[in-house]
mmCIF file of C-alpha atoms in Angstrom:
data_model
loop_
_atom_site.group_PDB
_atom_site.id
_atom_site.type_symbol
_atom_site.label_atom_id
_atom_site.label_comp_id
_atom_site.label_asym_id
_atom_site.label_seq_id
_atom_site.Cartn_x
_atom_site.Cartn_y
_atom_site.Cartn_z
ATOM 1 C CA MET A 313 0.000 0.000 0.000
ATOM 2 C CA ILE A 314 1.112 3.565 -0.737
ATOM 3 C CA ILE A 315 -0.279 6.687 0.947
ATOM 4 C CA ASP A 316 0.702 10.153 -0.256
ATOM 5 C CA CYS A 317 0.609 12.219 2.946
ATOM 6 C CA HIS A 318 0.808 15.598 1.214
ATOM 7 C CA ASN A 319 -0.999 16.872 -1.841
ATOM 8 C CA HIS A 320 -3.521 19.506 -2.895
ATOM 9 C CA PRO A 321 -6.613 19.659 -5.128
ATOM 10 C CA ASP A 322 -6.816 21.459 -8.455
ATOM 11 C CA TRP A 323 -3.330 22.851 -8.612
ATOM 12 C CA TYR A 324 -0.709 22.668 -11.334
ATOM 13 C CA GLY A 325 -3.571 21.860 -13.706
ATOM 14 C CA TYR A 326 -4.599 18.612 -12.008
ATOM 15 C CA ASN A 327 -8.369 18.384 -11.683
ATOM 16 C CA VAL A 328 -9.893 15.397 -9.917
ATOM 17 C CA ASP A 329 -9.810 13.106 -12.971
ATOM 18 C CA ARG A 330 -6.161 13.867 -13.778
ATOM 19 C CA PHE A 331 -5.374 13.520 -10.069
ATOM 20 C CA LEU A 332 -6.906 10.028 -9.869
ATOM 21 C CA ASP A 333 -5.180 8.945 -13.089
ATOM 22 C CA ASN A 334 -1.878 10.155 -11.648
ATOM 23 C CA MET A 335 -2.428 8.216 -8.415
ATOM 24 C CA LYS A 336 -3.167 5.089 -10.427
ATOM 25 C CA GLN A 337 -0.062 5.622 -12.565
ATOM 26 C CA TYR A 338 2.158 5.575 -9.472
ATOM 27 C CA SER A 339 0.199 2.952 -7.477
ATOM 28 C CA ILE A 340 -0.926 5.420 -4.801
ATOM 29 C CA ASP A 341 -3.904 4.093 -2.851
ATOM 30 C CA ARG A 342 -4.795 7.134 -0.724
ATOM 31 C CA THR A 343 -3.862 10.814 -0.610
ATOM 32 C CA TRP A 344 -4.013 13.204 2.316
ATOM 33 C CA LEU A 345 -5.620 16.195 0.606
ATOM 34 C CA LEU A 346 -4.530 19.421 2.278
ATOM 35 C CA SER A 347 -5.861 22.961 2.106
ATOM 36 C CA TRP A 348 -3.676 26.050 2.170
ATOM 37 C CA GLU A 349 -5.327 29.153 3.579
ATOM 38 C CA CYS A 350 -3.075 32.196 3.608
ATOM 39 C CA PRO A 351 -3.644 35.939 3.207
ATOM 40 C CA ASP A 352 -3.116 37.012 -0.375
ATOM 41 C CA ASP A 353 -0.188 39.293 0.476
ATOM 42 C CA GLU A 354 1.731 36.568 2.352
ATOM 43 C CA TYR A 355 2.538 34.212 -0.505
ATOM 44 C CA ASN A 356 4.661 34.640 -3.580
ATOM 45 C CA PRO A 357 2.531 35.901 -6.496
ATOM 46 C CA THR A 358 4.352 33.534 -8.846
ATOM 47 C CA TYR A 359 2.176 30.801 -7.292
ATOM 48 C CA LYS A 360 -0.866 32.362 -8.932
ATOM 49 C CA LYS A 361 -0.283 30.565 -12.201
ATOM 50 C CA SER A 362 -0.676 27.183 -10.503
ATOM 51 C CA ILE A 363 -3.148 27.634 -7.610
ATOM 52 C CA PRO A 364 -6.949 27.500 -7.920
ATOM 53 C CA ASP A 365 -8.146 30.162 -5.463
ATOM 54 C CA ALA A 366 -5.722 33.071 -5.757
ATOM 55 C CA GLY A 367 -7.005 36.232 -4.114
ATOM 56 C CA LEU A 368 -9.998 34.571 -2.456
ATOM 57 C CA PRO A 369 -10.525 34.726 1.320
ATOM 58 C CA ASP A 370 -10.205 30.932 1.666
ATOM 59 C CA GLY A 371 -7.355 30.625 -0.862
ATOM 60 C CA PRO A 372 -4.913 30.006 -2.312
ATOM 61 C CA ILE A 373 -6.075 26.345 -2.058
ATOM 62 C CA SER A 374 -9.465 26.217 -0.406
ATOM 63 C CA PHE A 375 -10.793 23.571 1.944
ATOM 64 C CA ARG A 376 -14.021 23.448 -0.067
ATOM 65 C CA ARG A 377 -12.061 21.952 -2.971
ATOM 66 C CA CYS A 378 -10.711 19.255 -0.656
ATOM 67 C CA VAL A 379 -14.249 18.501 0.497
ATOM 68 C CA ASP A 380 -15.479 18.243 -3.088
ATOM 69 C CA TYR A 381 -12.816 15.632 -3.909
ATOM 70 C CA ALA A 382 -13.461 13.649 -0.738
ATOM 71 C CA LEU A 383 -17.242 13.580 -1.158
ATOM 72 C CA LYS A 384 -16.861 12.292 -4.721
ATOM 73 C CA HIS A 385 -14.124 9.759 -3.897
ATOM 74 C CA PRO A 386 -14.155 8.950 -0.161
ATOM 75 C CA ASP A 387 -12.105 5.808 -0.757
ATOM 76 C CA LYS A 388 -9.217 7.830 -2.213
ATOM 77 C CA PHE A 389 -8.828 10.978 -0.119
ATOM 78 C CA VAL A 390 -8.193 11.814 3.535
ATOM 79 C CA LEU A 391 -9.294 15.336 4.435
ATOM 80 C CA GLY A 392 -6.886 17.945 5.746
ATOM 81 C CA TYR A 393 -7.753 21.499 6.738
ATOM 82 C CA ALA A 394 -5.675 24.294 8.301
ATOM 83 C CA PRO A 395 -7.545 27.495 9.155
ATOM 84 C CA ASP A 396 -5.253 30.399 10.047
ATOM 85 C CA PRO A 397 -4.640 30.294 13.839
ATOM 86 C CA ARG A 398 -4.614 34.094 13.907
ATOM 87 C CA ARG A 399 -8.325 34.158 13.079
ATOM 88 C CA PRO A 400 -10.497 34.228 16.204
ATOM 89 C CA ASP A 401 -12.801 31.541 14.784
ATOM 90 C CA ALA A 402 -10.025 29.137 13.708
ATOM 91 C CA ILE A 403 -10.647 26.465 16.337
ATOM 92 C CA ASP A 404 -14.412 26.686 15.871
ATOM 93 C CA LYS A 405 -14.042 26.311 12.112
ATOM 94 C CA LEU A 406 -11.741 23.323 12.495
ATOM 95 C CA ASP A 407 -13.989 21.684 15.087
ATOM 96 C CA HIS A 408 -16.980 22.148 12.795
ATOM 97 C CA ALA A 409 -15.070 20.642 9.852
ATOM 98 C CA ILE A 410 -14.069 17.631 11.955
ATOM 99 C CA LYS A 411 -17.680 16.989 12.966
ATOM 100 C CA LEU A 412 -19.285 17.716 9.600
ATOM 101 C CA TYR A 413 -16.726 16.413 7.092
ATOM 102 C CA GLY A 414 -14.464 14.095 9.080
ATOM 103 C CA VAL A 415 -11.239 16.111 8.831
ATOM 104 C CA ARG A 416 -8.302 13.947 9.963
ATOM 105 C CA VAL A 417 -5.247 16.210 9.450
ATOM 106 C CA TYR A 418 -4.440 19.837 10.263
ATOM 107 C CA GLY A 419 -2.590 20.899 7.184
ATOM 108 C CA GLU A 420 -1.012 22.511 5.524
ATOM 109 C CA ILE A 421 -0.057 25.462 7.694
ATOM 110 C CA LYS A 422 2.072 27.769 5.595
ATOM 111 C CA LEU A 423 1.903 31.282 6.992
ATOM 112 C CA ARG A 424 4.073 34.328 7.498
ATOM 113 C CA MET A 425 3.782 33.756 11.251
ATOM 114 C CA MET A 426 5.995 32.408 14.026
ATOM 115 C CA TYR A 427 4.780 28.898 14.742
ATOM 116 C CA ASP A 428 5.125 29.402 18.486
ATOM 117 C CA ASN A 429 2.596 32.234 18.299
ATOM 118 C CA PRO A 430 0.300 31.741 21.353
ATOM 119 C CA ASP A 431 -2.756 31.453 19.102
ATOM 120 C CA ALA A 432 -1.014 28.744 17.092
ATOM 121 C CA ILE A 433 -0.002 26.875 20.246
ATOM 122 C CA ARG A 434 -3.602 26.882 21.408
ATOM 123 C CA LEU A 435 -4.770 25.485 18.064
ATOM 124 C CA PHE A 436 -1.985 22.891 17.942
ATOM 125 C CA ARG A 437 -2.998 21.660 21.392
ATOM 126 C CA PHE A 438 -6.578 21.388 20.169
ATOM 127 C CA CYS A 439 -5.292 19.223 17.304
ATOM 128 C CA GLY A 440 -3.567 17.015 19.863
ATOM 129 C CA GLU A 441 -6.821 16.589 21.759
ATOM 130 C CA LYS A 442 -8.625 15.631 18.554
ATOM 131 C CA GLY A 443 -5.865 13.317 17.285
ATOM 132 C CA LEU A 444 -5.038 15.406 14.206
ATOM 133 C CA PRO A 445 -1.405 15.432 13.063
ATOM 134 C CA VAL A 446 -0.156 18.911 12.100
ATOM 135 C CA THR A 447 1.707 19.420 8.795
ATOM 136 C CA VAL A 448 3.907 22.525 8.843
ATOM 137 C CA HIS A 449 5.751 24.315 6.048
ATOM 138 C CA ILE A 450 8.923 26.202 6.973
ATOM 139 C CA ASP A 451 10.865 28.535 4.686
ATOM 140 C CA TYR A 452 13.663 30.938 5.541
ATOM 141 C CA GLU A 453 13.807 34.393 3.989
ATOM 142 C CA PHE A 454 16.151 34.885 1.041
ATOM 143 C CA ASP A 455 16.979 37.975 -0.949
ATOM 144 C CA THR A 456 14.679 37.942 -3.965
ATOM 145 C CA GLY A 457 16.094 41.097 -5.499
ATOM 146 C CA SER A 458 12.737 42.893 -5.338
ATOM 147 C CA ALA A 459 11.069 45.152 -2.813
ATOM 148 C CA TYR A 460 7.400 44.673 -3.710
ATOM 149 C CA PRO A 461 4.990 43.163 -2.894
ATOM 150 C CA ARG A 462 7.354 41.584 -0.352
ATOM 151 C CA PRO A 463 11.141 41.487 -0.267
ATOM 152 C CA ASN A 464 11.038 37.758 0.531
ATOM 153 C CA TRP A 465 8.750 34.844 1.360
ATOM 154 C CA TRP A 466 9.243 33.180 4.733
ATOM 155 C CA TYR A 467 6.962 30.862 6.661
ATOM 156 C CA GLY A 468 7.004 29.686 10.253
ATOM 157 C CA GLY A 469 9.901 31.659 11.677
ATOM 158 C CA GLY A 470 12.582 29.003 11.258
ATOM 159 C CA ILE A 471 13.490 25.785 13.015
ATOM 160 C CA ASP A 472 13.842 27.349 16.466
ATOM 161 C CA ALA A 473 10.267 28.669 16.543
ATOM 162 C CA PHE A 474 9.082 25.290 15.277
ATOM 163 C CA GLU A 475 11.030 23.485 17.994
ATOM 164 C CA ARG A 476 9.406 25.656 20.644
ATOM 165 C CA ALA A 477 5.986 24.680 19.274
ATOM 166 C CA VAL A 478 6.864 20.963 19.221
ATOM 167 C CA LYS A 479 8.140 21.194 22.790
ATOM 168 C CA ALA A 480 5.092 23.149 23.986
ATOM 169 C CA CYS A 481 2.634 20.605 22.535
ATOM 170 C CA PRO A 482 3.907 17.138 23.522
ATOM 171 C CA GLU A 483 0.504 15.527 22.898
ATOM 172 C CA THR A 484 0.386 16.816 19.309
ATOM 173 C CA ILE A 485 2.047 15.036 16.382
ATOM 174 C CA PHE A 486 3.895 17.408 14.042
ATOM 175 C CA LEU A 487 5.087 16.626 10.510
ATOM 176 C CA GLY A 488 8.059 18.753 9.472
ATOM 177 C CA HIS A 489 8.117 19.732 5.804
ATOM 178 C CA ALA A 490 9.655 22.101 3.233
ATOM 179 C CA PRO A 491 13.078 23.698 2.661
ATOM 180 C CA GLY A 492 13.342 25.363 6.069
ATOM 181 C CA PHE A 493 12.883 22.000 7.745
ATOM 182 C CA TRP A 494 14.821 19.638 5.493
ATOM 183 C CA ALA A 495 17.888 21.892 5.167
ATOM 184 C CA HIS A 496 18.448 21.132 8.866
ATOM 185 C CA ILE A 497 19.071 17.448 8.172
ATOM 186 C CA SER A 498 22.663 18.691 7.941
ATOM 187 C CA GLY A 499 24.659 20.552 10.563
ATOM 188 C CA ASP A 500 26.120 22.983 8.025
ATOM 189 C CA ASP A 501 25.187 26.666 7.657
ATOM 190 C CA GLN A 502 23.363 26.428 4.307
ATOM 191 C CA TYR A 503 19.803 26.473 5.721
ATOM 192 C CA ASP A 504 19.398 30.258 5.412
ATOM 193 C CA LYS A 505 21.497 30.618 2.269
ATOM 194 C CA ALA A 506 20.057 28.004 -0.107
ATOM 195 C CA ALA A 507 16.583 26.498 -0.348
ATOM 196 C CA TYR A 508 18.056 23.252 -1.672
ATOM 197 C CA PRO A 509 21.493 22.765 -0.089
ATOM 198 C CA THR A 510 24.048 20.548 -1.786
ATOM 199 C CA GLY A 511 26.965 18.425 -0.674
ATOM 200 C CA LYS A 512 27.467 15.730 1.913
ATOM 201 C CA VAL A 513 25.412 15.969 5.084
ATOM 202 C CA VAL A 514 27.399 17.340 8.004
ATOM 203 C CA PRO A 515 26.838 15.700 11.418
ATOM 204 C CA GLY A 516 24.873 17.670 13.990
ATOM 205 C CA GLY A 517 21.770 18.521 11.978
ATOM 206 C CA LYS A 518 18.918 20.063 13.929
ATOM 207 C CA VAL A 519 16.335 17.709 12.420
ATOM 208 C CA VAL A 520 18.249 14.676 13.692
ATOM 209 C CA ASP A 521 18.603 16.229 17.131
ATOM 210 C CA MET A 522 14.904 17.103 17.298
ATOM 211 C CA LEU A 523 13.792 13.635 16.203
ATOM 212 C CA ARG A 524 15.876 12.115 18.978
ATOM 213 C CA ARG A 525 14.600 14.646 21.495
ATOM 214 C CA TYR A 526 10.876 14.862 20.660
ATOM 215 C CA PRO A 527 8.860 11.677 20.046
ATOM 216 C CA ASN A 528 5.955 13.768 18.718
ATOM 217 C CA LEU A 529 7.979 14.951 15.713
ATOM 218 C CA TYR A 530 7.557 13.131 12.398
ATOM 219 C CA CYS A 531 8.832 13.913 8.883
ATOM 220 C CA ASP A 532 6.929 14.540 5.647
ATOM 221 C CA ILE A 533 9.394 13.861 2.812
ATOM 222 C CA SER A 534 7.330 15.574 0.098
ATOM 223 C CA ALA A 535 8.365 18.248 -2.403
ATOM 224 C CA GLY A 536 11.769 18.997 -3.835
ATOM 225 C CA SER A 537 13.180 19.744 -0.386
ATOM 226 C CA GLY A 538 12.519 16.251 0.965
ATOM 227 C CA ALA A 539 13.872 14.547 -2.132
ATOM 228 C CA ASN A 540 16.921 16.833 -2.135
ATOM 229 C CA ALA A 541 17.686 16.032 1.508
ATOM 230 C CA PHE A 542 18.114 12.370 0.566
ATOM 231 C CA LYS A 543 19.684 12.757 -2.882
ATOM 232 C CA ARG A 544 22.451 15.048 -1.623
ATOM 233 C CA ASP A 545 23.916 12.201 0.473
ATOM 234 C CA PRO A 546 22.370 8.771 -0.200
ATOM 235 C CA GLU A 547 24.605 6.993 2.322
ATOM 236 C CA PHE A 548 23.476 9.302 5.116
ATOM 237 C CA ALA A 549 19.870 9.140 3.866
ATOM 238 C CA LYS A 550 19.784 5.366 4.281
ATOM 239 C CA GLN A 551 21.051 5.548 7.865
ATOM 240 C CA PHE A 552 18.628 8.383 8.640
ATOM 241 C CA LEU A 553 15.663 6.429 7.296
ATOM 242 C CA LEU A 554 16.699 3.304 9.178
ATOM 243 C CA GLU A 555 17.059 5.163 12.483
ATOM 244 C CA PHE A 556 13.772 7.039 12.148
ATOM 245 C CA GLN A 557 11.832 4.453 10.153
ATOM 246 C CA ASP A 558 8.810 4.737 12.478
ATOM 247 C CA ARG A 559 8.425 8.504 11.957
ATOM 248 C CA ILE A 560 8.929 9.086 8.221
ATOM 249 C CA LEU A 561 5.954 9.503 5.864
ATOM 250 C CA TYR A 562 6.002 9.323 2.085
ATOM 251 C CA GLY A 563 4.455 12.327 0.365
ATOM 252 C CA ARG A 564 4.765 14.215 -2.922
ATOM 253 C CA ASP A 565 3.282 17.748 -2.844
ATOM 254 C CA TYR A 566 3.266 17.454 -6.615
ATOM 255 C CA PHE A 567 2.486 14.858 -9.288
ATOM 256 C CA ASP A 568 5.841 13.337 -10.219
ATOM 257 C CA ASN A 569 7.419 10.133 -8.895
ATOM 258 C CA VAL A 570 10.796 11.366 -7.653
ATOM 259 C CA HIS A 571 10.238 10.303 -4.042
ATOM 260 C CA GLN A 572 9.514 6.685 -4.929
ATOM 261 C CA GLU A 573 12.564 6.674 -7.182
ATOM 262 C CA VAL A 574 14.768 7.980 -4.363
ATOM 263 C CA LEU A 575 13.383 5.659 -1.699
ATOM 264 C CA ASN A 576 13.620 2.603 -3.935
ATOM 265 C CA SER A 577 17.241 3.384 -4.831
ATOM 266 C CA LEU A 578 18.576 3.282 -1.259
ATOM 267 C CA GLY A 579 18.467 -0.459 -0.650
ATOM 268 C CA LEU A 580 16.139 -0.223 2.342
ATOM 269 C CA PRO A 581 14.580 -3.400 3.773
ATOM 270 C CA GLU A 582 11.049 -4.105 2.600
ATOM 271 C CA ASP A 583 9.581 -3.735 6.086
ATOM 272 C CA VAL A 584 11.105 -0.266 6.417
ATOM 273 C CA LEU A 585 9.758 0.804 3.029
ATOM 274 C CA ALA A 586 6.321 -0.486 4.028
ATOM 275 C CA LYS A 587 6.336 1.779 7.091
ATOM 276 C CA ILE A 588 7.404 4.833 5.094
ATOM 277 C CA TYR A 589 4.980 4.224 2.237
ATOM 278 C CA ALA A 590 1.895 3.569 4.376
ATOM 279 C CA GLY A 591 2.420 2.092 7.832
ATOM 280 C CA ASN A 592 3.363 5.320 9.586
ATOM 281 C CA ALA A 593 0.526 7.251 7.933
ATOM 282 C CA LEU A 594 -1.919 4.552 9.019
ATOM 283 C CA LYS A 595 -0.577 4.784 12.557
ATOM 284 C CA LEU A 596 -1.423 8.502 12.628
ATOM 285 C CA VAL A 597 -4.621 8.350 10.572
ATOM 286 C CA PRO A 598 -6.138 4.861 10.486
ATOM 287 C CA LEU A 599 -8.507 4.157 7.626
ATOM 288 C CA ASP A 600 -12.124 3.465 8.530
#
């Protein structure tokens, strides 16, 4: 069985039919379908060519699109929803969505906000009470060469703010994701200089330290950042995946097959691959 723990509806030109054909092509049995709600001025406008709800209050990837997919194909999609914790009705909206639609994941949170914001901590603790894992996107700020509409695009406030949130919410499962998380697989200083660092992994990476320190931290390997973290040093990647085999989840955040190609190239035991491809996701979100 294969479960994609991170994808989105109707983006990059993939409507529901193309989405299902793509899942079939790569033998994916279930997909965690995540919303992305973010104020219009907090995300890079270059996204607007590939997202379905640009400029709308519930965009750029609305929860209603996730619901539409799940109602049509309940055997294929697991619902995720992440209202902005800064909104005063965020917990009420999430609670309503859990009761009405069966939301199982809080994700994806991708906001220009420190993830140890007190409002976020309160919402994360609510997720822990409800048994919802929390998928977070972290990006550091880089010089884009422009001043408007923003000089850069950062999310989450970096690994230290994320660690404070993980520590403050021990009953909540967090899935680390994106360049600002995966760059910290290495102990080098590239994390705030390159979105996709290169070269051998240096011992002492913050991600490794946090996984050993916090049992409520898991890893979402989706997107180019997750694949890059393993491709830059396959020998280290194999040891990393063996050590943390019970807390790594396969995901894509796109519609290619690079993550299966990377995982299958590392010579991992079949039982370890089974955990990464589906077992760990089923542990967090059992299928009915």
